Coordinates of C-alpha atoms (C1' of nucleotides) in Angstrom, one line a residue:
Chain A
X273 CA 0.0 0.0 0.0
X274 CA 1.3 3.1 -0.8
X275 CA 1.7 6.1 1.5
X276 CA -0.4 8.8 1.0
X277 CA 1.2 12.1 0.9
X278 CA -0.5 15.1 2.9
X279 CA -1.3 16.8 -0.3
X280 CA -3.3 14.0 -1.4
X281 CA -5.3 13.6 2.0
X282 CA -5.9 17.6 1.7
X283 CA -7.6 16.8 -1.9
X284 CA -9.3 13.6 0.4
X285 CA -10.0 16.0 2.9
X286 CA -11.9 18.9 0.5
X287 CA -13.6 16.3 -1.9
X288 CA -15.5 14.5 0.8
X289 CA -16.5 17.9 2.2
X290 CA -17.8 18.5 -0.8
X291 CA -20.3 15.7 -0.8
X292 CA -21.0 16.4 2.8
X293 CA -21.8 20.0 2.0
X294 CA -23.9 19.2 -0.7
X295 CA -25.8 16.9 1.2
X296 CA -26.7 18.1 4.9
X297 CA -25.2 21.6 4.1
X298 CA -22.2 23.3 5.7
X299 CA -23.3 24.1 8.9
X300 CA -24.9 21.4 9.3
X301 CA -22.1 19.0 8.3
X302 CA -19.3 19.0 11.3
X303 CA -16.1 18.3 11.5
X304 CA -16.2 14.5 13.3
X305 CA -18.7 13.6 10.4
X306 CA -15.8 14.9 7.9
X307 CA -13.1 12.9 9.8
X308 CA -15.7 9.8 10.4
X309 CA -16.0 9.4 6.5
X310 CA -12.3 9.8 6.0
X311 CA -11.0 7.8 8.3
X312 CA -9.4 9.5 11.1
X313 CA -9.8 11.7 14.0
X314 CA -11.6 15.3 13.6
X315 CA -8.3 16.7 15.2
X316 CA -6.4 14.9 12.8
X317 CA -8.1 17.5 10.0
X318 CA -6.2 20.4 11.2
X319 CA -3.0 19.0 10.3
X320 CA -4.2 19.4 6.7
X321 CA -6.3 22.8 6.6
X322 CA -6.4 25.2 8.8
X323 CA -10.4 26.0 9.6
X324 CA -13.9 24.4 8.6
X325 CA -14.3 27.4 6.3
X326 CA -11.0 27.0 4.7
X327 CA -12.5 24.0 2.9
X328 CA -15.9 26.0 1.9
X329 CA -13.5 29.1 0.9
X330 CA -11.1 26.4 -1.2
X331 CA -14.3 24.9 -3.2
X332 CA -16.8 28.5 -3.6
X333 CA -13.4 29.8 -5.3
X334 CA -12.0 27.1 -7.2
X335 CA -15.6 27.4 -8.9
X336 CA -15.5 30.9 -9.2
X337 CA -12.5 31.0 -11.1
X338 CA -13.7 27.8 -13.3
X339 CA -16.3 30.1 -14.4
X340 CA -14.3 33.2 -14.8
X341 CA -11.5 31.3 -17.1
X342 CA -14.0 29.6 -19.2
X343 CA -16.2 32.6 -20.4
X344 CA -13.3 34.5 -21.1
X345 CA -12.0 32.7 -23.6
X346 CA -15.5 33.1 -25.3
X347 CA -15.3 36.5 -25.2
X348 CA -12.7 37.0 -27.2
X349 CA -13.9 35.4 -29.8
X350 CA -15.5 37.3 -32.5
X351 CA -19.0 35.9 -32.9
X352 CA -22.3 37.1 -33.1
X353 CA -24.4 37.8 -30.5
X354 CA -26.7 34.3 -30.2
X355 CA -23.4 32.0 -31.0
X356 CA -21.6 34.0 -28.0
X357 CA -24.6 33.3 -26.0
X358 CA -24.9 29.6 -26.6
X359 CA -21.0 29.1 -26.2
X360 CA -21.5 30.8 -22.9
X361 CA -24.1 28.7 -22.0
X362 CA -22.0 25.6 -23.3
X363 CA -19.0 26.2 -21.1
X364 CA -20.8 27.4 -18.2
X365 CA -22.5 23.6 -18.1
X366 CA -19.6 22.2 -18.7
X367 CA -17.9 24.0 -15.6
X368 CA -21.0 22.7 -13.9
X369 CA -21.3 19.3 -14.8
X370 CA -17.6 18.5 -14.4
X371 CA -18.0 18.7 -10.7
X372 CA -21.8 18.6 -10.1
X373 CA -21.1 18.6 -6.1
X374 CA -19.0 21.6 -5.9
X375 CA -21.0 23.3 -8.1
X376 CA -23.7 22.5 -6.0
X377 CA -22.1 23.9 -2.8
X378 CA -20.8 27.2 -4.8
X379 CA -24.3 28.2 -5.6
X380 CA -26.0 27.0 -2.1
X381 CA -23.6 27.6 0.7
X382 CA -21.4 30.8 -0.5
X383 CA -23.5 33.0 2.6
X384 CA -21.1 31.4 4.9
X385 CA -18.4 32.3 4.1
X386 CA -17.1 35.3 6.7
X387 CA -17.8 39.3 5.7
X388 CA -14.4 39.6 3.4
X389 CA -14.6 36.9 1.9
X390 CA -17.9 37.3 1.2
X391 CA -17.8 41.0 -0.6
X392 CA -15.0 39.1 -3.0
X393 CA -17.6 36.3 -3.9
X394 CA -20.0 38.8 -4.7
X395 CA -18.0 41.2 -7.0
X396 CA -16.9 38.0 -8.8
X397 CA -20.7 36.9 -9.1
X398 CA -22.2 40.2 -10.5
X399 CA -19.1 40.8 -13.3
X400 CA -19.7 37.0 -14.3
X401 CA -23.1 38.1 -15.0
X402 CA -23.1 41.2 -16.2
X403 CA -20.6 39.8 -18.8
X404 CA -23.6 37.4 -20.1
X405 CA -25.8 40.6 -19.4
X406 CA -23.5 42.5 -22.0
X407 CA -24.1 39.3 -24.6
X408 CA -27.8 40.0 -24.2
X409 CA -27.4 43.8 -24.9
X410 CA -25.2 43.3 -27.6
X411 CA -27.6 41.0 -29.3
X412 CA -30.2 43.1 -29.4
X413 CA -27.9 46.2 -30.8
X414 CA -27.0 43.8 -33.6
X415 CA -30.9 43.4 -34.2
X416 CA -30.9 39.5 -33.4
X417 CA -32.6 39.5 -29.8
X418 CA -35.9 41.3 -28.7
X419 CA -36.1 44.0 -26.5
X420 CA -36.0 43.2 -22.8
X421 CA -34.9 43.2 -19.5
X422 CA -32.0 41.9 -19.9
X423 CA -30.6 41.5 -16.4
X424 CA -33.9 39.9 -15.7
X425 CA -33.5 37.3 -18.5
X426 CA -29.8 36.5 -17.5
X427 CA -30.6 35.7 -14.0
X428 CA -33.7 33.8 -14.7
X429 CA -31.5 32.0 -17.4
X430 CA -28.5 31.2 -15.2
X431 CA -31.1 29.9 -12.2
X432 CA -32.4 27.9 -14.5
X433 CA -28.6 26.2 -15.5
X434 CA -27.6 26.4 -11.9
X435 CA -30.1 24.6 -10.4
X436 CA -29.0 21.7 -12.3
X437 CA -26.0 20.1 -10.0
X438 CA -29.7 19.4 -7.5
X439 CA -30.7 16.8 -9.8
X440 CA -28.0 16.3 -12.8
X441 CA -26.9 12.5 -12.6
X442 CA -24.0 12.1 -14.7
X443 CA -25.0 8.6 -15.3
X444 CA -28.0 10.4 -17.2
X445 CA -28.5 10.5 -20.9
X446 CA -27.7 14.2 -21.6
X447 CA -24.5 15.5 -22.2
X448 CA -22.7 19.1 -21.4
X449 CA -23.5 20.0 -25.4
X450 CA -27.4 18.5 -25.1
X451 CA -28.1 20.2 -21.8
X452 CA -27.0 23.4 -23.2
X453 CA -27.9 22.8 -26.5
X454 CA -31.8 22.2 -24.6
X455 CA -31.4 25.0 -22.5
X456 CA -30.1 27.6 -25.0
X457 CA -32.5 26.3 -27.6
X458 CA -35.7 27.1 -25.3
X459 CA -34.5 30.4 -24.5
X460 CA -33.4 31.8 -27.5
X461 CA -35.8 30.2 -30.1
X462 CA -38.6 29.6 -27.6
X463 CA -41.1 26.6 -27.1
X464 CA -43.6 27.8 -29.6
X465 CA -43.7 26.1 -33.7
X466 CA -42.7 29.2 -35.7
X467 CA -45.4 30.1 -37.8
Chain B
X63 CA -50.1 48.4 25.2
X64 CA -52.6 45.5 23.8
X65 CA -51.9 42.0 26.0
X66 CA -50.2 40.0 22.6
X67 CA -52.3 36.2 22.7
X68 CA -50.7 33.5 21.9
X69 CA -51.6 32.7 18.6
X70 CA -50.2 36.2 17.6
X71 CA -46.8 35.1 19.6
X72 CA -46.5 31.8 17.3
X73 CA -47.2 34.0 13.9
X74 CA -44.5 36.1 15.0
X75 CA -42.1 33.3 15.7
X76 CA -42.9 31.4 12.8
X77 CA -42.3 35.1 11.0
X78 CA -39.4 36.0 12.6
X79 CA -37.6 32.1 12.3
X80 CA -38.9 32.2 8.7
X81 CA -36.4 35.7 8.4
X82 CA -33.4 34.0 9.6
X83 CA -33.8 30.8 8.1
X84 CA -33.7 32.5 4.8
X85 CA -30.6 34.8 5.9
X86 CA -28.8 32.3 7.4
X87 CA -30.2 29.2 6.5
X88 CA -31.9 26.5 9.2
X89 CA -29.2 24.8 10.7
X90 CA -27.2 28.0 11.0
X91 CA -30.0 29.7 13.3
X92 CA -30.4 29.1 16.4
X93 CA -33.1 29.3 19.1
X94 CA -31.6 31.6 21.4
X95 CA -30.9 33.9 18.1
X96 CA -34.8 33.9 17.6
X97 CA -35.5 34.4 21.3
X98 CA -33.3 37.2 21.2
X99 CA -34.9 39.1 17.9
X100 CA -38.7 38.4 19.7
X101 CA -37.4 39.9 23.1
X102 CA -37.8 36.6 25.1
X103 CA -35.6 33.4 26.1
X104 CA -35.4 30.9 24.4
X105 CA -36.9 28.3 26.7
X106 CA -40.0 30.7 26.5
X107 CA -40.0 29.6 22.9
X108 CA -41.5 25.8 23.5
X109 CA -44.7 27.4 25.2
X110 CA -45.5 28.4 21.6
X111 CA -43.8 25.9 19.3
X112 CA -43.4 21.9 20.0
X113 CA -39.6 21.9 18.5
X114 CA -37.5 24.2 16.0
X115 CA -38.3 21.4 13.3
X116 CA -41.5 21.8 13.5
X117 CA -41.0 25.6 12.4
X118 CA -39.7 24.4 8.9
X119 CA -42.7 22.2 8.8
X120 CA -45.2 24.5 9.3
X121 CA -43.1 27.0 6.5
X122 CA -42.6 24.2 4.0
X123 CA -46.0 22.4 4.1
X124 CA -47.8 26.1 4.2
X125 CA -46.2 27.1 1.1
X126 CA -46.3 23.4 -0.5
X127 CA -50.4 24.1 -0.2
X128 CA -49.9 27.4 -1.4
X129 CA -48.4 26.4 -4.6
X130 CA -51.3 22.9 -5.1
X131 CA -54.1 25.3 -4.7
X132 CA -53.2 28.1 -6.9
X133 CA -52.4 24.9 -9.8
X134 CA -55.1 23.1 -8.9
X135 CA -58.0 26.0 -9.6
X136 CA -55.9 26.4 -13.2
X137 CA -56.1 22.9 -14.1
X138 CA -60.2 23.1 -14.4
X139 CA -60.3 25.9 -16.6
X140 CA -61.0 24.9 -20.1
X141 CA -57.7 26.7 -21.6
X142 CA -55.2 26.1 -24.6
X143 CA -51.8 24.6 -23.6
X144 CA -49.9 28.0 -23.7
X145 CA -52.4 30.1 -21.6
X146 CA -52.3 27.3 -19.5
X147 CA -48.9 27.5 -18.8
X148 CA -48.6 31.2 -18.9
X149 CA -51.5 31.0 -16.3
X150 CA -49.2 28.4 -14.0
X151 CA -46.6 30.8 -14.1
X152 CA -48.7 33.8 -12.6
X153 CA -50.4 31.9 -9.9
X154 CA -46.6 30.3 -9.1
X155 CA -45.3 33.5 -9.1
X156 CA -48.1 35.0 -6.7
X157 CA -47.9 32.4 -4.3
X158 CA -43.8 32.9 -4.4
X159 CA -44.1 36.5 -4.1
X160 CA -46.7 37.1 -1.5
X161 CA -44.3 36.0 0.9
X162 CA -40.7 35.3 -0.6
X163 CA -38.6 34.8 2.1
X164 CA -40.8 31.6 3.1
X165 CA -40.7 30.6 -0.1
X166 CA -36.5 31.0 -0.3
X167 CA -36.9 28.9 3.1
X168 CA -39.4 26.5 1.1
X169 CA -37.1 25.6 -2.0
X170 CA -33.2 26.0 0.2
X171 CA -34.2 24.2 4.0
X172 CA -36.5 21.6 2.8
X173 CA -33.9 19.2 3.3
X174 CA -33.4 19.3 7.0
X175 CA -37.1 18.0 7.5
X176 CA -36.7 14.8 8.9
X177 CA -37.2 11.5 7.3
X178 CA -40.8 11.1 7.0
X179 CA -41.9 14.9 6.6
X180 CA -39.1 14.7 3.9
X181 CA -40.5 11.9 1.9
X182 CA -44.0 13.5 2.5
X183 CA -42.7 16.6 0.7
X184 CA -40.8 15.5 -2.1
X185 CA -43.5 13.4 -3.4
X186 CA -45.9 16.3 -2.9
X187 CA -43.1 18.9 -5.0
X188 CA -42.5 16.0 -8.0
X189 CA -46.5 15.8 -8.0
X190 CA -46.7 19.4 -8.7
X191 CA -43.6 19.4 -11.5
X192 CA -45.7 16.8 -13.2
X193 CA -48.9 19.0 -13.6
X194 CA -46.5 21.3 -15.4
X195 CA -45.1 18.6 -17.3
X196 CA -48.6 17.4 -18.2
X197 CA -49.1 20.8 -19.5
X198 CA -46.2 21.0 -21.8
X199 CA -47.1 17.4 -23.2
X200 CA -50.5 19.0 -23.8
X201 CA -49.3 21.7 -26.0
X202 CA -47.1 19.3 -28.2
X203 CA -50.0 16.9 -28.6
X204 CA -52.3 20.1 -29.3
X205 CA -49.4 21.6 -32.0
X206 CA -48.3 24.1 -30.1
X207 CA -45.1 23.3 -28.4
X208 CA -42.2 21.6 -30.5
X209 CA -41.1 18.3 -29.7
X210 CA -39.0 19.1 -26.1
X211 CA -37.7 16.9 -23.4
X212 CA -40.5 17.8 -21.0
X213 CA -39.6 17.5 -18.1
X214 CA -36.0 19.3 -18.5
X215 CA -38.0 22.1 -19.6
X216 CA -40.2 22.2 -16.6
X217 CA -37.1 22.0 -14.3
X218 CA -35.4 24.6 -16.0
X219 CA -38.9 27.1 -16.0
X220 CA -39.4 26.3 -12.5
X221 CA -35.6 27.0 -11.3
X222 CA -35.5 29.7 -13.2
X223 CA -38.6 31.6 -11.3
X224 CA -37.8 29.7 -7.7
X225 CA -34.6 31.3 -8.0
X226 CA -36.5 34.8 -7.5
X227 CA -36.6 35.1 -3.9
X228 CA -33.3 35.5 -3.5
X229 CA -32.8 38.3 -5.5
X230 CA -36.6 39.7 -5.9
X231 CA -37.4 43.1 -3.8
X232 CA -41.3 43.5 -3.7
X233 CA -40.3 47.4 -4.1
X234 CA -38.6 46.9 -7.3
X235 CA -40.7 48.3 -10.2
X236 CA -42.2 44.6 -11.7
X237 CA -45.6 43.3 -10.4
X238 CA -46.2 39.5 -10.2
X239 CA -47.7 39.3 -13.4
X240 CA -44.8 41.3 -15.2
X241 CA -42.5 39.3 -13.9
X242 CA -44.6 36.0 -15.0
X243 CA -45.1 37.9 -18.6
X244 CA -41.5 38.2 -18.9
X245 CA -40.7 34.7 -18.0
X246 CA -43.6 32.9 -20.1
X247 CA -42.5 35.3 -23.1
X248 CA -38.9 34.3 -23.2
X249 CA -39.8 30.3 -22.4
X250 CA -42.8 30.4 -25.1
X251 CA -41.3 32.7 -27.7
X252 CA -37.9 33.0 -27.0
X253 CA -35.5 35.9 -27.5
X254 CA -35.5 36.1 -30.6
X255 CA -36.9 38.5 -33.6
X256 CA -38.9 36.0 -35.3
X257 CA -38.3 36.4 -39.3
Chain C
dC104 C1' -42.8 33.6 30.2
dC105 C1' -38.6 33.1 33.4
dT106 C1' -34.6 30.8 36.0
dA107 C1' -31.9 27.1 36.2
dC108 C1' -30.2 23.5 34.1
dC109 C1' -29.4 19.0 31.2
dG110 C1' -26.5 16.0 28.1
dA111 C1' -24.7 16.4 23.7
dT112 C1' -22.0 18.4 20.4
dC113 C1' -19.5 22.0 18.3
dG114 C1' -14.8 24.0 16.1
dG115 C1' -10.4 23.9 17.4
dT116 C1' -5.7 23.6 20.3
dA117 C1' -1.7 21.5 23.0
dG118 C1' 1.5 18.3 23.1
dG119 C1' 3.4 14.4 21.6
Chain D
dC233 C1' -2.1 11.3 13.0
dC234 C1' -3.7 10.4 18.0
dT235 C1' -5.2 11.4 23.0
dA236 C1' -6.9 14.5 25.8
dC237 C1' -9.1 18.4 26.4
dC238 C1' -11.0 23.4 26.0
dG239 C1' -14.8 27.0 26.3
dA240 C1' -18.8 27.8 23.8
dT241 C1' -23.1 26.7 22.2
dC242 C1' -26.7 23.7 20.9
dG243 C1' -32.0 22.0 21.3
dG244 C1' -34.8 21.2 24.8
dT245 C1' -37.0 20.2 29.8
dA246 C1' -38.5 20.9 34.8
dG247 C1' -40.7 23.5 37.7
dG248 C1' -42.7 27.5 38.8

DNA sequence: CCTACCGATCGGTAGG
DNA sequence: CCTACCGATCGGTAGG
């Protein structure tokens, strides 16, 4: 058997707090359960991080800048307005589905985290979506998308991806591309036969 | 000053519990915070309540009956699939924002009801997202709708407006059934110009 | 509705 | 990574 080194039981350490998280919820979820599932004593934990909300700081982030890297790469791209939009959307699942637990903690448990933290995750959230608002507006400068409220529309269209991780089963039959491809599909072109 | 009974007492716990489970989620408030925001102690609480679950019952279940009735008195009306579902969205949206911090409480806490109150709710919320499903299948069989996955659709409709009480103010400038026009306009006709 | 209190559990530290 | 332990806090009860 090999050893394990202490950066892998920090990795241990985070990814079973994930699932933890997700499930019961942060404060909910304490230390001795953490330790119980690993393996070892809850005193044993601080030899690996330093606090409980080291771990939920190490996951809302990691997320955050998931989601930050992988829109802007899109935005650099020179496409039209309902292209950027459904790229967005593409990598944004993707982000989502690759780790449907964290994703699930980043959206639900981000209130804990202490005041400084806090103000960071916040200013990360609003630019991330006024950079999809800015798609929107764009799109409807360039005489492809409706008048609207677009702030209104991005949040009701990210709420509708992000509450995915609750019930996405990876063992389901959708992929990253279908799910956006559904959800992009509904809100652009709309449920209704054109006529 | 007007002797408070006690049925006046348990609204205002329930209201004040309902507050705090929303700001700082269930497991993260305690008793002897709520004590403290009412002006008694917290052992005063259990003259009034039987336990702090049974707070997050009475929230969850009130608004679970909230959201069956308003569906319920729809699904009589003799109506085409689309005004149907435009229809569903208003009445959800009322019932969500007539009081949207118990319905934020409703859609984040209802996991820390215990085992059989849980079961007991989840049948009673996959119950309601078939109605809507019902009425999506409907409007395809009627010619309406294009051929959809419908129950993704549903899930993504209904996250997209449950997500509302966390950011809806009730003294920003859209009304219930703006809000619903906006959300059943982008689902049914999408966002864009239709050439 | 309060005082007084219960056993259980919390996040975390000291020291090895 | 463990034993031993800390002060703080938890939901809740007894008895008035």
């Amino acid at each position: 058997m090999i050893t394990k080194t202490k950066v892998n039981r920090k990795q241990q350490i985070i990814e079973k707090a994930t699932q933890l998280f997700q499930k019961q919820g942060y404060a909910a979820t304490s230390m001795r359960d953490l330790a119980g599932y690993i393996g070892i004593e809850a005193a044993s934990l601080y030899s690996h991080i330093k606090s409980k909300e080291e771990i939920l700081q190490t996951i809302c982030f990691q997320m955050a800048n998931d989601f930050f890297q992988s829109l802007e790469k899109i935005e650099l791209e020179k496409l039209s307005a309902d292209e950027k939009l459904k790229k967005a959307v593409i990598s944004h699942v993707k982000v989502l589905t690759k780790d449907s637990a964290a994703s699930a903690v980043f959206f639900s448990e981000w209130r804990h985290l202490s005041e400084s933290y806090l103000k960071d995750f916040l200013a990360m959230r609003n630019n991330y979506e006024n950079k999809f608002i800015q798609i929107l507006i764009d799109g409807h400068k360039e005489g492809i998308f409706k008048k609207m409220d677009a702030k209104f529309t991005v949040l009701a269209l990210l709420s509708s991806i992000n509450w995915m991780p609750s019930w996405y089963k990876p063992e389901g039959k959708l992929s990253p591309e279908e799910i956006a491809e559904n959800v992009t599909d509904v809100f652009i072109n709309g449920l209704k036969i054109r006529s």
